[in-house]
Tab-separated table of C-alpha atoms (C1' of nucleotides) in Angstrom:
chain	number	residue	atom	x	y	z
A	1197	MET	CA	-3.612	-7.358	7.407
A	1198	LYS	CA	-6.144	-9.715	6.073
A	1199	LEU	CA	-7.698	-13.121	6.272
A	1200	SER	CA	-6.516	-15.609	3.683
A	1201	THR	CA	-8.933	-17.118	1.207
A	1202	LYS	CA	-8.594	-20.383	3.061
A	1203	GLY	CA	-10.676	-19.156	5.966
A	1204	ARG	CA	-13.122	-17.456	3.654
A	1205	TYR	CA	-13.614	-20.453	1.386
A	1206	GLY	CA	-13.846	-22.665	4.443
A	1207	VAL	CA	-16.731	-20.606	5.769
A	1208	ILE	CA	-18.405	-20.671	2.366
A	1209	LEU	CA	-17.981	-24.439	2.252
A	1210	MET	CA	-19.467	-24.828	5.702
A	1211	ILE	CA	-22.404	-22.567	4.856
A	1212	ASP	CA	-23.054	-24.774	1.849
A	1213	LEU	CA	-23.099	-27.871	4.039
A	1214	GLY	CA	-25.289	-25.980	6.469
A	1215	MET	CA	-27.835	-25.292	3.721
A	1216	PHE	CA	-28.370	-29.041	3.347
A	1217	HIS	CA	-28.135	-29.937	7.000
A	1218	GLY	CA	-30.455	-32.852	7.770
A	1219	GLU	CA	-30.815	-33.824	4.122
A	1220	GLY	CA	-28.026	-36.382	3.939
A	1221	PRO	CA	-24.471	-36.183	2.721
A	1222	VAL	CA	-23.295	-33.479	0.344
A	1223	SER	CA	-20.505	-34.309	-2.085
A	1224	LEU	CA	-17.554	-31.982	-2.515
A	1225	LYS	CA	-18.181	-32.163	-6.213
A	1226	SER	CA	-21.573	-30.552	-5.800
A	1227	VAL	CA	-20.159	-27.898	-3.475
A	1228	ALA	CA	-17.412	-27.176	-5.976
A	1229	GLU	CA	-19.972	-26.656	-8.718
A	1230	ARG	CA	-22.310	-24.478	-6.687
A	1231	GLN	CA	-19.545	-22.289	-5.308
A	1232	SER	CA	-17.313	-22.293	-8.392
A	1233	LEU	CA	-14.360	-23.669	-6.484
A	1234	SER	CA	-11.914	-26.438	-7.295
A	1235	GLU	CA	-12.886	-29.792	-5.854
A	1236	HIS	CA	-9.246	-30.569	-5.131
A	1237	TYR	CA	-8.832	-27.382	-3.199
A	1238	LEU	CA	-11.961	-28.097	-1.202
A	1239	GLU	CA	-10.480	-31.469	-0.284
A	1240	GLN	CA	-7.607	-29.660	1.309
A	1241	LEU	CA	-9.942	-27.418	3.243
A	1242	ILE	CA	-12.285	-30.121	4.447
A	1243	ALA	CA	-9.544	-32.407	5.752
A	1244	PRO	CA	-8.686	-30.223	8.743
A	1245	LEU	CA	-12.369	-29.506	9.333
A	1246	ARG	CA	-12.983	-33.225	9.569
A	1247	ASN	CA	-10.007	-33.731	11.865
A	1248	ALA	CA	-11.326	-30.968	14.088
A	1249	GLY	CA	-14.667	-32.748	14.347
A	1250	LEU	CA	-16.697	-30.063	12.599
A	1251	VAL	CA	-17.841	-32.310	9.733
A	1252	ARG	CA	-18.315	-36.030	9.326
A	1253	SER	CA	-17.602	-37.911	6.108
A	1254	ILE	CA	-19.661	-40.668	4.568
A	1255	ARG	CA	-17.656	-42.684	2.098
A	1256	GLY	CA	-18.749	-44.461	-1.002
A	1257	ALA	CA	-21.284	-43.714	-3.689
A	1258	TYR	CA	-23.857	-41.119	-2.674
A	1259	GLY	CA	-21.548	-40.267	0.176
A	1260	GLY	CA	-20.197	-36.883	1.064
A	1261	TYR	CA	-19.986	-34.689	4.088
A	1262	VAL	CA	-22.399	-33.617	6.792
A	1263	LEU	CA	-21.999	-31.211	9.658
A	1264	ALA	CA	-20.954	-33.088	12.767
A	1265	LYS	CA	-23.013	-30.754	14.946
A	1266	ASN	CA	-26.036	-28.565	14.569
A	1267	PRO	CA	-25.309	-25.325	12.712
A	1268	GLN	CA	-26.133	-23.291	15.796
A	1269	GLU	CA	-23.372	-25.105	17.654
A	1270	ILE	CA	-20.677	-24.162	15.139
A	1271	THR	CA	-19.314	-20.631	15.155
A	1272	VAL	CA	-17.405	-18.873	12.428
A	1273	GLY	CA	-14.523	-18.707	14.885
A	1274	ASP	CA	-14.444	-22.510	15.073
A	1275	ILE	CA	-14.012	-22.696	11.314
A	1276	ILE	CA	-11.509	-19.877	10.960
A	1277	ARG	CA	-9.305	-21.102	13.767
A	1278	VAL	CA	-9.099	-24.560	12.226
A	1279	LEU	CA	-8.125	-23.216	8.816
A	1280	GLU	CA	-6.038	-20.185	9.662
A	1281	GLY	CA	-4.412	-21.527	12.762
A	1282	PRO	CA	-4.705	-19.645	16.010
A	1283	ILE	CA	-5.110	-15.909	15.648
A	1284	THR	CA	-1.570	-15.105	16.711
A	1285	ILE	CA	-1.090	-11.484	15.969
A	1286	VAL	CA	2.607	-11.737	16.532
A	1287	ASP	CA	5.050	-14.446	17.535
A	1288	ASP	CA	7.669	-12.917	19.752
A	1289	PRO	CA	6.104	-9.862	21.282
A	1290	GLU	CA	7.787	-7.047	23.092
A	1291	GLU	CA	6.875	-6.984	26.728
A	1292	GLU	CA	5.036	-3.670	26.390
A	1293	LEU	CA	2.972	-4.942	23.488
A	1294	LYS	CA	2.054	-8.422	24.662
A	1295	GLU	CA	-1.151	-7.463	26.365
A	1296	LEU	CA	-2.232	-5.304	23.457
A	1297	TRP	CA	-1.865	-8.135	20.926
A	1298	GLU	CA	-3.667	-10.401	23.351
A	1299	ARG	CA	-6.561	-7.983	23.564
A	1300	VAL	CA	-6.730	-7.777	19.777
A	1301	ARG	CA	-6.708	-11.547	19.503
A	1302	LYS	CA	-9.474	-11.868	22.039
A	1303	SER	CA	-11.651	-9.247	20.436
A	1304	ILE	CA	-11.364	-10.906	17.032
A	1305	ASN	CA	-12.299	-14.249	18.507
A	1306	ASP	CA	-15.206	-12.728	20.389
A	1307	VAL	CA	-16.667	-11.334	17.185
A	1308	LEU	CA	-16.050	-14.510	15.188
A	1309	ASP	CA	-17.596	-16.627	17.937
A	1310	SER	CA	-20.647	-14.407	18.143
A	1311	VAL	CA	-21.917	-15.645	14.786
A	1312	THR	CA	-22.984	-19.236	14.212
A	1313	LEU	CA	-23.288	-21.162	11.004
A	1314	GLN	CA	-27.022	-21.141	11.636
A	1315	ASP	CA	-27.025	-17.345	11.513
A	1316	LEU	CA	-25.249	-17.365	8.165
A	1317	VAL	CA	-27.408	-20.107	6.678
A	1318	GLU	CA	-30.537	-18.199	7.627
A	1319	LYS	CA	-29.099	-15.022	6.248
A	1320	LYS	CA	-28.375	-16.783	2.968
A	1321	LYS	CA	-31.806	-18.413	2.851
A	1322	PHE	CA	-33.886	-15.435	3.873
A	1323	GLY	CA	-31.644	-12.587	2.808
A	1324	GLY	CA	-31.136	-10.144	5.626
A	1325	GLU	CA	-34.378	-10.854	7.427
A	1326	ASN	CA	-32.733	-11.820	10.685
A	1327	ILE	CA	-31.781	-9.422	13.388
A	1328	MET	CA	-28.373	-10.599	14.417
A	1329	PHE	CA	-26.492	-7.693	12.912
A	1330	TYR	CA	-28.753	-4.981	14.257
A	1331	ILE	CA	-27.410	-5.238	17.791
B	1218	MET	CA	-3.801	-14.948	10.571
B	1219	LYS	CA	-1.203	-12.608	11.868
B	1220	LEU	CA	0.205	-9.160	11.778
B	1221	SER	CA	3.359	-8.785	9.711
B	1222	THR	CA	6.594	-7.644	11.278
B	1223	LYS	CA	6.123	-4.382	9.464
B	1224	GLY	CA	3.414	-3.267	11.848
B	1225	ARG	CA	5.305	-4.601	14.833
B	1226	TYR	CA	8.610	-2.994	13.934
B	1227	GLY	CA	6.772	0.192	13.086
B	1228	VAL	CA	5.293	0.339	16.567
B	1229	ILE	CA	8.685	-0.418	18.106
B	1230	LEU	CA	10.213	2.338	16.012
B	1231	MET	CA	7.572	4.802	17.094
B	1232	ILE	CA	7.976	3.853	20.744
B	1233	ASP	CA	11.674	4.531	20.377
B	1234	LEU	CA	10.968	7.979	18.943
B	1235	GLY	CA	8.460	8.484	21.724
B	1236	MET	CA	11.122	7.777	24.338
B	1237	PHE	CA	13.077	10.784	23.097
B	1238	HIS	CA	10.133	13.058	22.405
B	1239	GLY	CA	11.076	16.652	23.063
B	1240	GLU	CA	14.791	15.957	23.005
B	1241	GLY	CA	15.481	16.753	19.356
B	1242	PRO	CA	15.806	14.555	16.287
B	1243	VAL	CA	16.568	10.859	16.579
B	1244	SER	CA	18.538	9.238	13.762
B	1245	LEU	CA	17.439	5.965	12.261
B	1246	LYS	CA	20.952	4.715	12.814
B	1247	SER	CA	20.562	5.045	16.546
B	1248	VAL	CA	17.146	3.407	16.479
B	1249	ALA	CA	18.564	0.567	14.394
B	1250	GLU	CA	21.305	0.009	16.939
B	1251	ARG	CA	19.057	0.157	19.996
B	1252	GLN	CA	16.413	-2.107	18.488
B	1253	SER	CA	18.750	-4.407	16.538
B	1254	LEU	CA	17.022	-3.708	13.272
B	1255	SER	CA	18.391	-2.883	9.833
B	1256	GLU	CA	18.647	0.814	9.190
B	1257	HIS	CA	17.635	0.326	5.577
B	1258	TYR	CA	14.551	-1.546	6.604
B	1259	LEU	CA	13.601	1.160	9.067
B	1260	GLU	CA	13.876	3.651	6.236
B	1261	GLN	CA	11.137	1.818	4.446
B	1262	LEU	CA	8.943	1.839	7.510
B	1263	ILE	CA	9.414	5.473	8.335
B	1264	ALA	CA	8.658	6.742	4.822
B	1265	PRO	CA	4.929	5.963	4.994
B	1266	LEU	CA	4.823	7.198	8.579
B	1267	ARG	CA	6.224	10.492	7.396
B	1268	ASN	CA	3.803	10.672	4.486
B	1269	ALA	CA	0.979	10.034	6.893
B	1270	GLY	CA	2.094	12.939	9.043
B	1271	LEU	CA	2.988	10.896	12.109
B	1272	VAL	CA	6.657	11.871	12.113
B	1273	ARG	CA	8.655	14.810	10.821
B	1274	SER	CA	12.137	14.509	9.345
B	1275	ILE	CA	15.095	16.794	9.810
B	1276	ARG	CA	17.677	16.255	7.112
B	1277	GLY	CA	21.405	16.663	7.238
B	1278	ALA	CA	23.978	16.086	9.900
B	1279	TYR	CA	22.553	15.742	13.405
B	1280	GLY	CA	19.203	15.333	11.754
B	1281	GLY	CA	16.754	12.521	12.242
B	1282	TYR	CA	13.087	12.087	13.033
B	1283	VAL	CA	10.722	13.479	15.598
B	1284	LEU	CA	7.106	12.691	16.346
B	1285	ALA	CA	4.870	15.134	14.523
B	1286	LYS	CA	2.362	15.097	17.375
B	1287	ASN	CA	2.389	14.431	21.066
B	1288	PRO	CA	2.612	10.743	21.936
B	1289	GLN	CA	-0.824	10.820	23.544
B	1290	GLU	CA	-2.288	11.945	20.225
B	1291	ILE	CA	-0.926	8.956	18.304
B	1292	THR	CA	-2.634	5.595	18.690
B	1293	VAL	CA	-1.241	2.202	17.819
B	1294	GLY	CA	-4.057	1.965	15.296
B	1295	ASP	CA	-2.726	5.045	13.510
B	1296	ILE	CA	0.646	3.347	13.105
B	1297	ILE	CA	-0.634	-0.088	12.151
B	1298	ARG	CA	-3.079	1.220	9.581
B	1299	VAL	CA	-0.363	3.203	7.859
B	1300	LEU	CA	1.994	0.239	7.672
B	1301	GLU	CA	-0.361	-2.671	7.146
B	1302	GLY	CA	-2.855	-0.875	5.007
B	1303	PRO	CA	-6.486	-0.837	6.009
B	1304	ILE	CA	-7.565	-3.820	8.041
B	1305	THR	CA	-9.427	-5.422	5.174
B	1306	ILE	CA	-10.283	-8.860	6.309
B	1307	VAL	CA	-11.305	-9.893	2.864
B	1308	ASP	CA	-11.545	-8.225	-0.530
B	1309	ASP	CA	-14.633	-9.529	-2.249
B	1310	PRO	CA	-16.950	-10.631	0.480
B	1311	GLU	CA	-20.007	-12.755	0.186
B	1312	GLU	CA	-23.109	-10.808	0.975
B	1313	GLU	CA	-23.809	-12.880	4.089
B	1314	LEU	CA	-20.322	-12.333	5.433
B	1315	LYS	CA	-19.814	-8.646	4.689
B	1316	GLU	CA	-21.163	-7.384	7.943
B	1317	LEU	CA	-19.237	-9.963	9.940
B	1318	TRP	CA	-15.890	-8.941	8.440
B	1319	GLU	CA	-16.864	-5.350	9.009
B	1320	ARG	CA	-17.513	-6.034	12.676
B	1321	VAL	CA	-14.159	-7.802	12.995
B	1322	ARG	CA	-12.418	-4.880	11.351
B	1323	LYS	CA	-14.096	-2.417	13.650
B	1324	SER	CA	-13.318	-4.349	16.787
B	1325	ILE	CA	-9.638	-4.618	15.873
B	1326	ASN	CA	-9.474	-0.903	15.224
B	1327	ASP	CA	-11.251	-0.138	18.485
B	1328	VAL	CA	-8.661	-2.070	20.451
B	1329	LEU	CA	-5.722	-0.628	18.530
B	1330	ASP	CA	-7.048	2.885	18.930
B	1331	SER	CA	-7.545	2.469	22.656
B	1332	VAL	CA	-3.798	2.521	23.271
B	1333	THR	CA	-1.646	5.565	22.601
B	1334	LEU	CA	2.069	5.813	22.062
B	1335	GLN	CA	2.203	7.621	25.386
B	1336	ASP	CA	0.795	4.540	27.122
B	1337	LEU	CA	3.472	2.335	25.586
B	1338	VAL	CA	6.308	4.755	26.276
B	1339	GLU	CA	5.274	4.951	29.922
B	1340	LYS	CA	4.970	1.229	30.105
B	1341	LYS	CA	8.464	0.874	28.709
B	1342	LYS	CA	9.864	3.532	31.020
B	1343	PHE	CA	8.158	2.472	34.205
B	1344	GLY	CA	7.593	-1.204	33.487
B	1345	GLY	CA	3.997	-2.127	34.055
B	1346	GLU	CA	3.219	0.561	36.601
B	1347	ASN	CA	0.436	2.081	34.589
B	1348	ILE	CA	-3.160	1.015	34.809
B	1349	MET	CA	-4.264	0.974	31.204
B	1350	PHE	CA	-4.454	-2.782	30.926
B	1351	TYR	CA	-6.348	-3.351	34.129
B	1352	ILE	CA	-9.641	-2.101	32.755
C	586	DT	C1'	-19.658	-55.867	-10.360
C	587	DA	C1'	-19.382	-51.060	-11.732
C	588	DA	C1'	-19.653	-46.381	-10.585
C	589	DA	C1'	-19.282	-42.835	-7.260
C	590	DA	C1'	-17.166	-40.796	-3.770
C	591	DA	C1'	-13.999	-40.151	0.129
C	592	DG	C1'	-9.148	-40.677	1.783
C	593	DC	C1'	-4.426	-40.053	1.360
C	594	DA	C1'	-0.062	-38.501	-0.120
C	595	DG	C1'	2.969	-36.008	-2.522
C	596	DA	C1'	4.726	-33.210	-6.110
C	597	DG	C1'	4.878	-29.112	-8.207
C	598	DT	C1'	4.066	-24.408	-9.308
C	599	DA	C1'	2.661	-19.807	-10.093
C	600	DA	C1'	1.754	-15.748	-7.924
C	601	DT	C1'	2.063	-12.820	-4.289
C	602	DT	C1'	3.818	-10.882	-0.253
C	603	DT	C1'	7.195	-10.064	3.006
C	604	DT	C1'	11.515	-8.985	4.428
C	605	DC	C1'	15.479	-7.061	3.645
C	606	DT	C1'	19.696	-5.221	0.850
C	607	DC	C1'	22.164	-2.030	-2.043
C	608	DG	C1'	23.782	2.144	-4.212
C	609	DG	C1'	23.663	6.387	-4.687
C	610	DA	C1'	21.618	11.594	-4.616
C	611	DA	C1'	20.346	15.568	-1.906
C	612	DA	C1'	20.385	18.307	2.223
C	613	DT	C1'	22.476	20.129	6.254
C	614	DG	C1'	25.377	21.432	10.277
C	615	DA	C1'	29.908	22.162	11.978
D	1372	DT	C1'	34.336	21.050	2.587
D	1373	DC	C1'	33.128	16.927	4.834
D	1374	DA	C1'	30.728	13.881	7.662
D	1375	DT	C1'	26.125	12.825	8.666
D	1376	DT	C1'	21.748	11.841	7.630
D	1377	DT	C1'	17.520	11.720	5.035
D	1378	DC	C1'	15.559	10.387	0.557
D	1379	DC	C1'	14.605	7.379	-3.272
D	1380	DG	C1'	14.196	3.571	-6.326
D	1381	DA	C1'	15.449	-0.868	-7.681
D	1382	DG	C1'	15.476	-5.379	-6.768
D	1383	DA	C1'	16.903	-9.818	-4.491
D	1384	DA	C1'	15.799	-13.431	-1.399
D	1385	DA	C1'	12.775	-15.915	1.280
D	1386	DA	C1'	8.430	-17.316	2.669
D	1387	DT	C1'	3.673	-17.974	2.104
D	1388	DT	C1'	-0.494	-18.657	-0.377
D	1389	DA	C1'	-3.342	-20.624	-3.397
D	1390	DC	C1'	-3.866	-23.568	-5.893
D	1391	DT	C1'	-3.335	-27.826	-9.592
D	1392	DC	C1'	-2.300	-32.345	-10.894
D	1393	DT	C1'	-1.535	-37.173	-10.442
D	1394	DG	C1'	-2.504	-41.324	-8.865
D	1395	DC	C1'	-3.879	-44.751	-6.057
D	1396	DT	C1'	-6.783	-47.094	-2.199
D	1397	DT	C1'	-10.991	-47.839	0.217
D	1398	DT	C1'	-15.820	-47.781	0.920
D	1399	DT	C1'	-20.409	-48.013	-0.431
D	1400	DT	C1'	-24.701	-48.073	-3.286
D	1401	DA	C1'	-27.334	-49.586	-7.086
DNA sequence: TAAAAAGCAGAGTAATTTTCTCGGAAATGA
DNA sequence: TCATTTCCGAGAAAATTACTCTGCTTTTTA
């Protein structure tokens, strides 16, 4: 049971955009270089993020992508759900198990929604100086 | 992001064994018939469950499987972890994300470990008369 | 106008995982 | 002895994942 790289890379991509939030558009090419990822693959990840309204694109030379909201308004859950689809633990559940899977789903979402992009950007910038994980 | 059928079928299999707990060995053939699953596939699920000490096998005619512990001592988490492997959200995590994945992992395990086989067997037997989900 | 970059679509593919099947060997009870 | 059942390993089939490549259009800045 594990998250696919799609969700992981998507979060990494969004953190990268978050690092430059307020400094104008960031090209996928530059993200690809910084994060050692394929630009083409990033295209496939950013498309759904754009459709979901998490990023905005600016076309043309010196264009790129910017976060569509402030980093503190975007949770990791928002990103993961867009890229991994809804956290459906199981499709056709047995009656006795339905509520259990539902509780699992909810608890995952609660954790993922408890961390914002802002939290992760700060963590990356200041390296473990924040308190969010000491709760 | 979803659980594979392996974990699901494994839980269903264990519930079935739980239904007959104390009444002697249950053959995979009978489980396969009751649950409309392939006997051969169940074989593959039960092997790790046996290795993990959750069930005991009795070979030969009129043999089968029995729970190795009381149903209230076996949690859904025990079963899922055996069949799905550890709940590793991600293999090679970014430093900033490590603790987040760890929190997700822990919260999933907490939920899965909060329900025992006994709970599910009772739920199946008495159809939603128990209180475990009304917390 | 030329270069940079997104946008879009589709094809393909390699690897991995999941799901499931098959064919026996060994053990056991009646 | 024989039917039943576990035990074991191999592997096939299907689905999913994780990309890669191609190629073209549109938008925008310098």
